Amino acid sequence: MDERLIAAARAAAENAHAPYSGFKVGAALVSDDGALTVGCNLECSSFGATICAERAALAAAIAQGKRSFSAIAVWTDTDEPTPPCGICRQMLADFSPTMKVICACRRDAPLITTIAELLPHTFGPANLGRP
Ligand code: THU
């Protein structure tokens, strides 16, 4: 499963729009029904509007009605794995705080972790009295 997920994230990275950083990222998200949704980073000339691959995948999955996720793979063409940024950790945690996170790259072995490990003592919907 991890290999299939990593391959999907890698393919999505090919479509990244990253003309400013040159740093292409792909993500593949597995929802609880087993469906796979991909995303890539999308940069903007107004840099702050940039969307990371993880949040692009999440937004696409949400648009398909998905609300709960078991895993995400992140691919970068780097020597070392790239873990999700803080904003992406928060957005993923809002939906599935225990989700598995697989960060894969061209050289080193994948970093395999969870959102709970990446973002301990998380602020989330429960803090706002929401389920
Ligand atoms: N980026 C991601 O897509 N995911 C991350 O978790 C880290 C950063 C993107 C945003 C920007 O397009 C580029 O990588 C450099 O920060």
Short mmCIF file of N, CA, C and O and ligand atoms in Angstrom, two decimals:
data_model
loop_
_atom_site.label_atom_id
_atom_site.label_comp_id
_atom_site.label_asym_id
_atom_site.label_seq_id
_atom_site.Cartn_x
_atom_site.Cartn_y
_atom_site.Cartn_z
N MET A 1 0.83 -1.22 0.00
CA MET A 1 0.00 0.00 0.00
C MET A 1 0.86 1.26 0.00
O MET A 1 0.62 2.20 -0.74
N ASP A 2 1.88 1.26 0.85
CA ASP A 2 2.76 2.44 0.91
C ASP A 2 3.36 2.71 -0.46
O ASP A 2 3.45 3.87 -0.89
N GLU A 3 3.78 1.66 -1.16
CA GLU A 3 4.42 1.84 -2.47
C GLU A 3 3.46 2.45 -3.48
O GLU A 3 3.84 3.32 -4.28
N ARG A 4 2.22 1.99 -3.45
CA ARG A 4 1.20 2.53 -4.37
C ARG A 4 0.95 4.00 -4.08
O ARG A 4 0.81 4.84 -4.97
N LEU A 5 0.91 4.30 -2.81
CA LEU A 5 0.66 5.68 -2.36
C LEU A 5 1.82 6.60 -2.74
O LEU A 5 1.62 7.72 -3.24
N ILE A 6 3.01 6.10 -2.53
CA ILE A 6 4.21 6.89 -2.87
C ILE A 6 4.26 7.12 -4.38
O ILE A 6 4.57 8.23 -4.84
N ALA A 7 3.92 6.10 -5.16
CA ALA A 7 3.94 6.25 -6.62
C ALA A 7 2.93 7.30 -7.07
O ALA A 7 3.21 8.11 -7.98
N ALA A 8 1.78 7.34 -6.42
CA ALA A 8 0.76 8.33 -6.77
C ALA A 8 1.23 9.74 -6.41
O ALA A 8 1.02 10.71 -7.17
N ALA A 9 1.87 9.88 -5.26
CA ALA A 9 2.38 11.18 -4.84
C ALA A 9 3.49 11.65 -5.79
O ALA A 9 3.56 12.82 -6.17
N ARG A 10 4.31 10.71 -6.19
CA ARG A 10 5.41 11.03 -7.11
C ARG A 10 4.88 11.50 -8.47
O ARG A 10 5.38 12.47 -9.05
N ALA A 11 3.86 10.83 -8.95
CA ALA A 11 3.26 11.21 -10.24
C ALA A 11 2.62 12.60 -10.12
O ALA A 11 2.73 13.42 -11.05
N ALA A 12 1.99 12.87 -8.98
CA ALA A 12 1.34 14.18 -8.80
C ALA A 12 2.38 15.30 -8.76
O ALA A 12 2.12 16.42 -9.23
N ALA A 13 3.56 15.00 -8.21
CA ALA A 13 4.62 16.02 -8.14
C ALA A 13 5.03 16.50 -9.53
O ALA A 13 5.45 17.64 -9.71
N GLU A 14 4.89 15.62 -10.51
CA GLU A 14 5.23 16.00 -11.90
C GLU A 14 4.37 17.17 -12.36
O GLU A 14 4.77 17.96 -13.21
N ASN A 15 3.16 17.26 -11.81
CA ASN A 15 2.23 18.32 -12.22
C ASN A 15 2.32 19.58 -11.36
O ASN A 15 1.55 20.52 -11.58
N ALA A 16 3.22 19.57 -10.40
CA ALA A 16 3.33 20.74 -9.51
C ALA A 16 3.60 22.00 -10.33
O ALA A 16 4.31 21.98 -11.34
N HIS A 17 3.00 23.09 -9.87
CA HIS A 17 3.26 24.41 -10.48
C HIS A 17 4.13 25.17 -9.48
O HIS A 17 3.62 25.76 -8.53
N ALA A 18 5.44 25.07 -9.68
CA ALA A 18 6.38 25.65 -8.70
C ALA A 18 7.46 26.47 -9.42
O ALA A 18 8.65 26.22 -9.26
N PRO A 19 7.04 27.48 -10.21
CA PRO A 19 8.02 28.23 -11.00
C PRO A 19 8.90 29.14 -10.14
O PRO A 19 9.95 29.58 -10.60
N TYR A 20 8.49 29.43 -8.90
CA TYR A 20 9.25 30.38 -8.08
C TYR A 20 10.26 29.66 -7.20
O TYR A 20 11.41 30.07 -7.12
N SER A 21 9.84 28.57 -6.57
CA SER A 21 10.77 27.83 -5.70
C SER A 21 11.50 26.74 -6.47
O SER A 21 12.59 26.32 -6.08
N GLY A 22 10.88 26.22 -7.53
CA GLY A 22 11.45 25.06 -8.21
C GLY A 22 11.34 23.79 -7.38
O GLY A 22 11.88 22.75 -7.74
N PHE A 23 10.61 23.86 -6.27
CA PHE A 23 10.49 22.74 -5.33
C PHE A 23 9.14 22.07 -5.54
O PHE A 23 8.11 22.55 -5.06
N LYS A 24 9.17 20.96 -6.29
CA LYS A 24 7.92 20.29 -6.64
C LYS A 24 7.56 19.25 -5.58
O LYS A 24 8.40 18.43 -5.20
N VAL A 25 6.31 19.29 -5.15
CA VAL A 25 5.82 18.37 -4.11
C VAL A 25 4.55 17.69 -4.61
O VAL A 25 3.69 18.34 -5.22
N GLY A 26 4.44 16.41 -4.35
CA GLY A 26 3.21 15.67 -4.65
C GLY A 26 2.69 15.02 -3.38
O GLY A 26 3.49 14.65 -2.50
N ALA A 27 1.39 14.88 -3.29
CA ALA A 27 0.79 14.22 -2.12
C ALA A 27 -0.31 13.29 -2.59
O ALA A 27 -0.98 13.55 -3.59
N ALA A 28 -0.49 12.20 -1.86
CA ALA A 28 -1.57 11.25 -2.13
C ALA A 28 -2.21 10.89 -0.79
O ALA A 28 -1.52 10.48 0.15
N LEU A 29 -3.51 11.09 -0.74
CA LEU A 29 -4.27 10.97 0.51
C LEU A 29 -5.24 9.79 0.38
O LEU A 29 -5.94 9.68 -0.62
N VAL A 30 -5.25 8.93 1.40
CA VAL A 30 -6.19 7.79 1.40
C VAL A 30 -7.34 8.09 2.35
O VAL A 30 -7.11 8.35 3.54
N SER A 31 -8.56 8.07 1.84
CA SER A 31 -9.72 8.29 2.70
C SER A 31 -10.18 6.94 3.26
O SER A 31 -9.74 5.87 2.82
N ASP A 32 -11.06 6.99 4.25
CA ASP A 32 -11.45 5.78 4.97
C ASP A 32 -12.15 4.75 4.09
O ASP A 32 -12.19 3.57 4.42
N ASP A 33 -12.71 5.19 2.97
CA ASP A 33 -13.33 4.24 2.04
C ASP A 33 -12.29 3.63 1.09
O ASP A 33 -12.64 2.90 0.17
N GLY A 34 -11.02 3.97 1.29
CA GLY A 34 -9.95 3.39 0.48
C GLY A 34 -9.62 4.20 -0.77
O GLY A 34 -8.68 3.88 -1.48
N ALA A 35 -10.40 5.25 -1.05
CA ALA A 35 -10.15 6.06 -2.25
C ALA A 35 -8.87 6.88 -2.08
O ALA A 35 -8.47 7.21 -0.95
N LEU A 36 -8.27 7.16 -3.21
CA LEU A 36 -6.99 7.88 -3.21
C LEU A 36 -7.18 9.22 -3.94
O LEU A 36 -7.74 9.25 -5.03
N THR A 37 -6.73 10.28 -3.32
CA THR A 37 -6.86 11.61 -3.92
C THR A 37 -5.49 12.28 -3.92
O THR A 37 -4.81 12.28 -2.89
N VAL A 38 -5.09 12.83 -5.05
CA VAL A 38 -3.75 13.43 -5.11
C VAL A 38 -3.81 14.95 -5.16
O VAL A 38 -4.85 15.55 -5.46
N GLY A 39 -2.68 15.56 -4.85
CA GLY A 39 -2.54 17.00 -4.95
C GLY A 39 -1.08 17.35 -5.22
O GLY A 39 -0.19 16.50 -5.04
N CYS A 40 -0.85 18.55 -5.67
CA CYS A 40 0.52 19.03 -5.87
C CYS A 40 0.57 20.48 -5.43
O CYS A 40 -0.47 21.13 -5.27
N ASN A 41 1.79 21.00 -5.20
CA ASN A 41 1.85 22.40 -4.79
C ASN A 41 1.55 23.32 -5.96
O ASN A 41 1.83 23.01 -7.12
N LEU A 42 0.94 24.42 -5.62
CA LEU A 42 0.46 25.39 -6.60
C LEU A 42 0.93 26.77 -6.13
O LEU A 42 0.40 27.31 -5.16
N GLU A 43 1.97 27.28 -6.80
CA GLU A 43 2.53 28.57 -6.39
C GLU A 43 1.88 29.70 -7.17
O GLU A 43 1.31 29.51 -8.25
N CYS A 44 1.98 30.89 -6.57
CA CYS A 44 1.32 32.08 -7.13
C CYS A 44 2.34 33.22 -7.13
O CYS A 44 3.22 33.28 -6.26
N SER A 45 2.20 34.13 -8.09
CA SER A 45 3.10 35.29 -8.15
C SER A 45 2.98 36.13 -6.88
O SER A 45 3.92 36.81 -6.48
N SER A 46 1.82 36.08 -6.23
CA SER A 46 1.66 36.65 -4.89
C SER A 46 1.97 35.50 -3.93
O SER A 46 1.10 34.67 -3.64
N PHE A 47 3.23 35.41 -3.52
CA PHE A 47 3.76 34.17 -2.93
C PHE A 47 2.90 33.60 -1.80
O PHE A 47 2.78 32.39 -1.65
N GLY A 48 2.31 34.49 -0.99
CA GLY A 48 1.55 34.03 0.16
C GLY A 48 0.32 33.22 -0.21
O GLY A 48 -0.25 32.53 0.65
N ALA A 49 -0.08 33.28 -1.45
CA ALA A 49 -1.27 32.54 -1.88
C ALA A 49 -0.95 31.09 -2.23
O ALA A 49 -1.84 30.30 -2.52
N THR A 50 0.32 30.75 -2.18
CA THR A 50 0.75 29.38 -2.52
C THR A 50 0.02 28.33 -1.68
O THR A 50 -0.21 28.51 -0.49
N ILE A 51 -0.32 27.23 -2.34
CA ILE A 51 -0.97 26.09 -1.66
C ILE A 51 -0.01 24.90 -1.71
O ILE A 51 0.51 24.56 -2.78
N CYS A 52 0.20 24.28 -0.58
CA CYS A 52 1.05 23.08 -0.51
C CYS A 52 0.33 21.88 -1.11
O CYS A 52 -0.91 21.83 -1.16
N ALA A 53 1.12 20.89 -1.47
CA ALA A 53 0.57 19.66 -2.06
C ALA A 53 -0.40 18.96 -1.11
O ALA A 53 -1.45 18.45 -1.54
N GLU A 54 -0.07 18.94 0.16
CA GLU A 54 -0.91 18.23 1.14
C GLU A 54 -2.29 18.88 1.24
O GLU A 54 -3.31 18.20 1.29
N ARG A 55 -2.30 20.22 1.29
CA ARG A 55 -3.60 20.90 1.38
C ARG A 55 -4.36 20.85 0.07
O ARG A 55 -5.59 20.85 0.06
N ALA A 56 -3.64 20.80 -1.05
CA ALA A 56 -4.32 20.65 -2.35
C ALA A 56 -5.02 19.29 -2.40
O ALA A 56 -6.17 19.19 -2.86
N ALA A 57 -4.34 18.25 -1.92
CA ALA A 57 -4.95 16.92 -1.90
C ALA A 57 -6.15 16.91 -0.96
O ALA A 57 -7.21 16.34 -1.28
N LEU A 58 -5.99 17.55 0.18
CA LEU A 58 -7.09 17.58 1.16
C LEU A 58 -8.30 18.31 0.57
O LEU A 58 -9.43 17.82 0.67
N ALA A 59 -8.07 19.45 -0.07
CA ALA A 59 -9.19 20.21 -0.64
C ALA A 59 -9.90 19.40 -1.72
O ALA A 59 -11.14 19.40 -1.80
N ALA A 60 -9.14 18.70 -2.54
CA ALA A 60 -9.75 17.88 -3.60
C ALA A 60 -10.58 16.76 -2.98
O ALA A 60 -11.70 16.47 -3.45
N ALA A 61 -10.06 16.15 -1.92
CA ALA A 61 -10.79 15.05 -1.27
C ALA A 61 -12.06 15.57 -0.59
O ALA A 61 -13.11 14.92 -0.65
N ILE A 62 -11.96 16.72 0.03
CA ILE A 62 -13.14 17.31 0.67
C ILE A 62 -14.23 17.57 -0.38
O ILE A 62 -15.42 17.32 -0.15
N ALA A 63 -13.81 18.05 -1.54
CA ALA A 63 -14.77 18.33 -2.62
C ALA A 63 -15.45 17.06 -3.11
O ALA A 63 -16.54 17.12 -3.68
N GLN A 64 -14.80 15.91 -2.87
CA GLN A 64 -15.41 14.62 -3.25
C GLN A 64 -16.24 14.04 -2.11
O GLN A 64 -16.71 12.90 -2.19
N GLY A 65 -16.37 14.80 -1.03
CA GLY A 65 -17.20 14.35 0.08
C GLY A 65 -16.47 13.57 1.15
O GLY A 65 -17.08 13.08 2.09
N LYS A 66 -15.15 13.42 1.00
CA LYS A 66 -14.37 12.66 1.99
C LYS A 66 -14.16 13.53 3.23
O LYS A 66 -13.98 14.75 3.12
N ARG A 67 -14.17 12.88 4.41
CA ARG A 67 -13.99 13.64 5.65
C ARG A 67 -13.03 12.98 6.64
O ARG A 67 -12.69 13.58 7.65
N SER A 68 -12.61 11.75 6.33
CA SER A 68 -11.75 11.03 7.27
C SER A 68 -10.69 10.26 6.48
O SER A 68 -11.00 9.67 5.43
N PHE A 69 -9.47 10.27 6.99
CA PHE A 69 -8.35 9.78 6.20
C PHE A 69 -7.45 8.88 7.04
O PHE A 69 -7.24 9.12 8.23
N SER A 70 -6.90 7.84 6.38
CA SER A 70 -6.02 6.91 7.10
C SER A 70 -4.55 7.20 6.85
O SER A 70 -3.71 6.86 7.70
N ALA A 71 -4.22 7.79 5.70
CA ALA A 71 -2.79 7.99 5.40
C ALA A 71 -2.60 9.06 4.33
O ALA A 71 -3.49 9.33 3.52
N ILE A 72 -1.39 9.65 4.36
CA ILE A 72 -0.98 10.55 3.28
C ILE A 72 0.47 10.25 2.95
O ILE A 72 1.28 9.98 3.86
N ALA A 73 0.79 10.25 1.66
CA ALA A 73 2.19 10.15 1.23
C ALA A 73 2.59 11.49 0.62
O ALA A 73 1.78 12.14 -0.07
N VAL A 74 3.80 11.90 0.89
CA VAL A 74 4.34 13.14 0.35
C VAL A 74 5.63 12.78 -0.39
O VAL A 74 6.49 12.08 0.16
N TRP A 75 5.74 13.24 -1.63
CA TRP A 75 6.93 12.94 -2.41
C TRP A 75 7.67 14.22 -2.79
O TRP A 75 7.04 15.20 -3.22
N THR A 76 8.98 14.23 -2.61
CA THR A 76 9.82 15.30 -3.15
C THR A 76 11.05 14.68 -3.80
O THR A 76 11.55 13.65 -3.34
N ASP A 77 11.53 15.29 -4.84
CA ASP A 77 12.71 14.81 -5.56
C ASP A 77 13.97 15.32 -4.85
O ASP A 77 14.72 16.14 -5.39
N THR A 78 14.16 14.87 -3.64
CA THR A 78 15.24 15.34 -2.77
C THR A 78 16.00 14.13 -2.22
O THR A 78 15.53 13.00 -2.34
N ASP A 79 17.14 14.41 -1.59
CA ASP A 79 17.89 13.31 -0.98
C ASP A 79 17.24 12.84 0.31
O ASP A 79 17.36 11.67 0.69
N GLU A 80 16.61 13.78 1.02
CA GLU A 80 16.00 13.46 2.31
C GLU A 80 14.49 13.70 2.25
O GLU A 80 14.04 14.55 1.47
N PRO A 81 13.72 13.00 3.06
CA PRO A 81 12.27 13.19 3.05
C PRO A 81 11.89 14.61 3.48
O PRO A 81 12.60 15.24 4.27
N THR A 82 10.78 15.09 2.96
CA THR A 82 10.25 16.41 3.33
C THR A 82 8.98 16.22 4.15
O THR A 82 7.97 15.76 3.65
N PRO A 83 9.01 16.57 5.43
CA PRO A 83 7.79 16.45 6.23
C PRO A 83 6.83 17.60 5.95
O PRO A 83 7.26 18.67 5.49
N PRO A 84 5.54 17.39 6.18
CA PRO A 84 4.56 18.45 5.93
C PRO A 84 4.85 19.70 6.77
O PRO A 84 5.30 19.60 7.91
N CYS A 85 4.56 20.87 6.20
CA CYS A 85 4.75 22.13 6.94
C CYS A 85 3.71 22.24 8.06
O CYS A 85 2.75 21.45 8.13
N GLY A 86 3.87 23.22 8.91
CA GLY A 86 3.00 23.37 10.07
C GLY A 86 1.54 23.60 9.71
O GLY A 86 0.64 23.06 10.36
N ILE A 87 1.32 24.41 8.68
CA ILE A 87 -0.08 24.69 8.29
C ILE A 87 -0.75 23.41 7.81
O ILE A 87 -1.91 23.12 8.16
N CYS A 88 -0.03 22.61 7.02
CA CYS A 88 -0.61 21.36 6.52
C CYS A 88 -0.84 20.38 7.67
O CYS A 88 -1.85 19.68 7.70
N ARG A 89 0.08 20.32 8.63
CA ARG A 89 -0.12 19.44 9.78
C ARG A 89 -1.44 19.80 10.48
O ARG A 89 -2.23 18.93 10.85
N GLN A 90 -1.65 21.09 10.67
CA GLN A 90 -2.87 21.53 11.36
C GLN A 90 -4.11 21.15 10.56
O GLN A 90 -5.09 20.64 11.13
N MET A 91 -4.09 21.38 9.27
CA MET A 91 -5.30 21.09 8.48
C MET A 91 -5.58 19.60 8.42
O MET A 91 -6.74 19.18 8.49
N LEU A 92 -4.54 18.80 8.32
CA LEU A 92 -4.74 17.34 8.32
C LEU A 92 -5.24 16.88 9.68
O LEU A 92 -6.14 16.04 9.78
N ALA A 93 -4.69 17.47 10.74
CA ALA A 93 -5.09 17.09 12.11
C ALA A 93 -6.56 17.40 12.37
O ALA A 93 -7.23 16.67 13.11
N ASP A 94 -7.07 18.46 11.78
CA ASP A 94 -8.49 18.82 11.97
C ASP A 94 -9.41 17.68 11.53
O ASP A 94 -10.49 17.50 12.08
N PHE A 95 -8.97 16.91 10.53
CA PHE A 95 -9.81 15.83 10.01
C PHE A 95 -9.43 14.48 10.60
O PHE A 95 -10.31 13.71 10.99
N SER A 96 -8.13 14.17 10.65
CA SER A 96 -7.70 12.84 11.09
C SER A 96 -6.39 12.93 11.84
O SER A 96 -5.31 12.70 11.28
N PRO A 97 -6.46 13.24 13.14
CA PRO A 97 -5.23 13.46 13.90
C PRO A 97 -4.33 12.24 14.05
O PRO A 97 -3.16 12.39 14.41
N THR A 98 -4.86 11.05 13.79
CA THR A 98 -4.00 9.86 13.93
C THR A 98 -3.47 9.35 12.59
O THR A 98 -2.82 8.30 12.53
N MET A 99 -3.76 10.06 11.54
CA MET A 99 -3.38 9.63 10.19
C MET A 99 -1.88 9.31 10.07
O MET A 99 -1.03 9.99 10.63
N LYS A 100 -1.59 8.25 9.31
CA LYS A 100 -0.20 7.89 9.00
C LYS A 100 0.37 8.87 7.97
O LYS A 100 -0.37 9.30 7.07
N VAL A 101 1.63 9.22 8.11
CA VAL A 101 2.28 10.15 7.18
C VAL A 101 3.55 9.48 6.64
O VAL A 101 4.41 9.08 7.43
N ILE A 102 3.62 9.36 5.33
CA ILE A 102 4.77 8.72 4.68
C ILE A 102 5.47 9.78 3.83
O ILE A 102 4.88 10.27 2.86
N CYS A 103 6.67 10.14 4.20
CA CYS A 103 7.41 11.16 3.44
C CYS A 103 8.51 10.45 2.66
O CYS A 103 9.44 9.89 3.27
N ALA A 104 8.39 10.47 1.34
CA ALA A 104 9.31 9.70 0.51
C ALA A 104 10.08 10.62 -0.43
O ALA A 104 9.60 11.70 -0.80
N CYS A 105 11.26 10.15 -0.80
CA CYS A 105 12.12 10.96 -1.67
C CYS A 105 12.98 10.03 -2.51
O CYS A 105 12.83 8.82 -2.45
N ARG A 106 13.91 10.60 -3.29
CA ARG A 106 14.66 9.78 -4.26
C ARG A 106 15.78 8.96 -3.62
O ARG A 106 16.18 7.94 -4.18
N ARG A 107 16.33 9.39 -2.47
CA ARG A 107 17.51 8.69 -1.94
C ARG A 107 17.25 7.94 -0.63
O ARG A 107 17.29 6.72 -0.59
N ASP A 108 16.97 8.68 0.42
CA ASP A 108 16.83 8.06 1.73
C ASP A 108 15.54 7.24 1.84
O ASP A 108 14.60 7.45 1.06
N ALA A 109 15.50 6.37 2.82
CA ALA A 109 14.27 5.60 3.09
C ALA A 109 13.17 6.56 3.52
O ALA A 109 13.46 7.64 4.08
N PRO A 110 11.91 6.20 3.26
CA PRO A 110 10.81 7.08 3.67
C PRO A 110 10.80 7.30 5.18
O PRO A 110 11.15 6.41 5.95
N LEU A 111 10.41 8.50 5.54
CA LEU A 111 10.12 8.81 6.95
C LEU A 111 8.66 8.43 7.17
O LEU A 111 7.77 8.95 6.48
N ILE A 112 8.42 7.51 8.10
CA ILE A 112 7.05 7.07 8.36
C ILE A 112 6.67 7.50 9.77
O ILE A 112 7.33 7.12 10.74
N THR A 113 5.63 8.31 9.86
CA THR A 113 5.24 8.86 11.14
C THR A 113 3.72 9.05 11.16
O THR A 113 3.02 8.45 10.35
N THR A 114 3.23 9.84 12.08
CA THR A 114 1.79 10.14 12.14
C THR A 114 1.61 11.64 12.38
O THR A 114 2.53 12.32 12.85
N ILE A 115 0.41 12.11 12.10
CA ILE A 115 0.12 13.52 12.40
C ILE A 115 0.21 13.76 13.91
O ILE A 115 0.72 14.79 14.34
N ALA A 116 -0.23 12.78 14.69
CA ALA A 116 -0.17 12.94 16.16
C ALA A 116 1.27 13.16 16.63
O ALA A 116 1.52 13.94 17.55
N GLU A 117 2.20 12.48 15.97
CA GLU A 117 3.61 12.63 16.35
C GLU A 117 4.17 13.97 15.85
O GLU A 117 4.98 14.61 16.52
N LEU A 118 3.72 14.38 14.67
CA LEU A 118 4.23 15.62 14.08
C LEU A 118 3.63 16.86 14.74
O LEU A 118 4.23 17.94 14.69
N LEU A 119 2.43 16.70 15.31
CA LEU A 119 1.75 17.86 15.90
C LEU A 119 1.11 17.46 17.24
O LEU A 119 -0.11 17.28 17.32
N PRO A 120 1.94 17.30 18.27
CA PRO A 120 1.38 16.90 19.57
C PRO A 120 0.59 18.03 20.23
O PRO A 120 0.77 19.20 19.88
N HIS A 121 -0.28 17.67 21.17
CA HIS A 121 -1.09 18.66 21.90
C HIS A 121 -1.80 19.59 20.93
O HIS A 121 -1.76 20.80 21.03
N THR A 122 -2.46 18.96 19.96
CA THR A 122 -3.05 19.69 18.83
C THR A 122 -4.27 20.50 19.21
O THR A 122 -5.15 20.00 19.93
N PHE A 123 -4.34 21.69 18.72
CA PHE A 123 -5.59 22.45 18.74
C PHE A 123 -6.47 21.86 17.64
O PHE A 123 -5.99 21.55 16.55
N GLY A 124 -7.77 21.71 17.94
CA GLY A 124 -8.63 21.13 16.92
C GLY A 124 -10.09 21.45 17.17
O GLY A 124 -10.42 22.25 18.05
N PRO A 125 -10.96 20.82 16.38
CA PRO A 125 -12.39 21.10 16.48
C PRO A 125 -12.93 20.97 17.91
O PRO A 125 -13.81 21.72 18.32
N ALA A 126 -12.37 20.01 18.68
CA ALA A 126 -12.85 19.78 20.06
C ALA A 126 -12.66 21.03 20.92
O ALA A 126 -13.46 21.29 21.83
N ASN A 127 -11.63 21.81 20.63
CA ASN A 127 -11.38 23.03 21.39
C ASN A 127 -12.45 24.08 21.14
O ASN A 127 -12.57 25.06 21.88
N LEU A 128 -13.19 23.89 20.07
CA LEU A 128 -14.29 24.81 19.73
C LEU A 128 -15.64 24.16 20.02
O LEU A 128 -16.68 24.64 19.55
N GLY A 129 -15.58 23.03 20.76
CA GLY A 129 -16.82 22.35 21.13
C GLY A 129 -17.46 21.62 19.96
O GLY A 129 -18.66 21.32 20.00
N ARG A 130 -16.67 21.30 18.95
CA ARG A 130 -17.20 20.60 17.78
C ARG A 130 -16.73 19.13 17.80
O ARG A 130 -15.66 18.84 18.33
N PRO A 131 -17.49 18.23 17.21
CA PRO A 131 -17.10 16.81 17.20
C PRO A 131 -15.85 16.57 16.35
O PRO A 131 -15.57 17.32 15.44
N1 THU B 1 5.49 22.80 0.06
C1 THU B 1 4.56 21.80 0.01
O1 THU B 1 3.89 21.62 -1.01
N2 THU B 1 4.41 21.02 1.10
C2 THU B 1 5.11 21.15 2.27
O2 THU B 1 4.80 20.50 3.25
C3 THU B 1 6.24 22.07 2.32
C4 THU B 1 6.28 23.09 1.24
C5 THU B 1 5.66 23.65 -1.11
C6 THU B 1 5.17 25.05 -0.95
C7 THU B 1 6.03 25.80 -1.96
O3 THU B 1 5.41 25.71 -3.22
C8 THU B 1 7.32 25.01 -2.00
O4 THU B 1 7.04 23.74 -1.42
C9 THU B 1 8.47 25.65 -1.24
O5 THU B 1 8.10 25.96 0.06
#
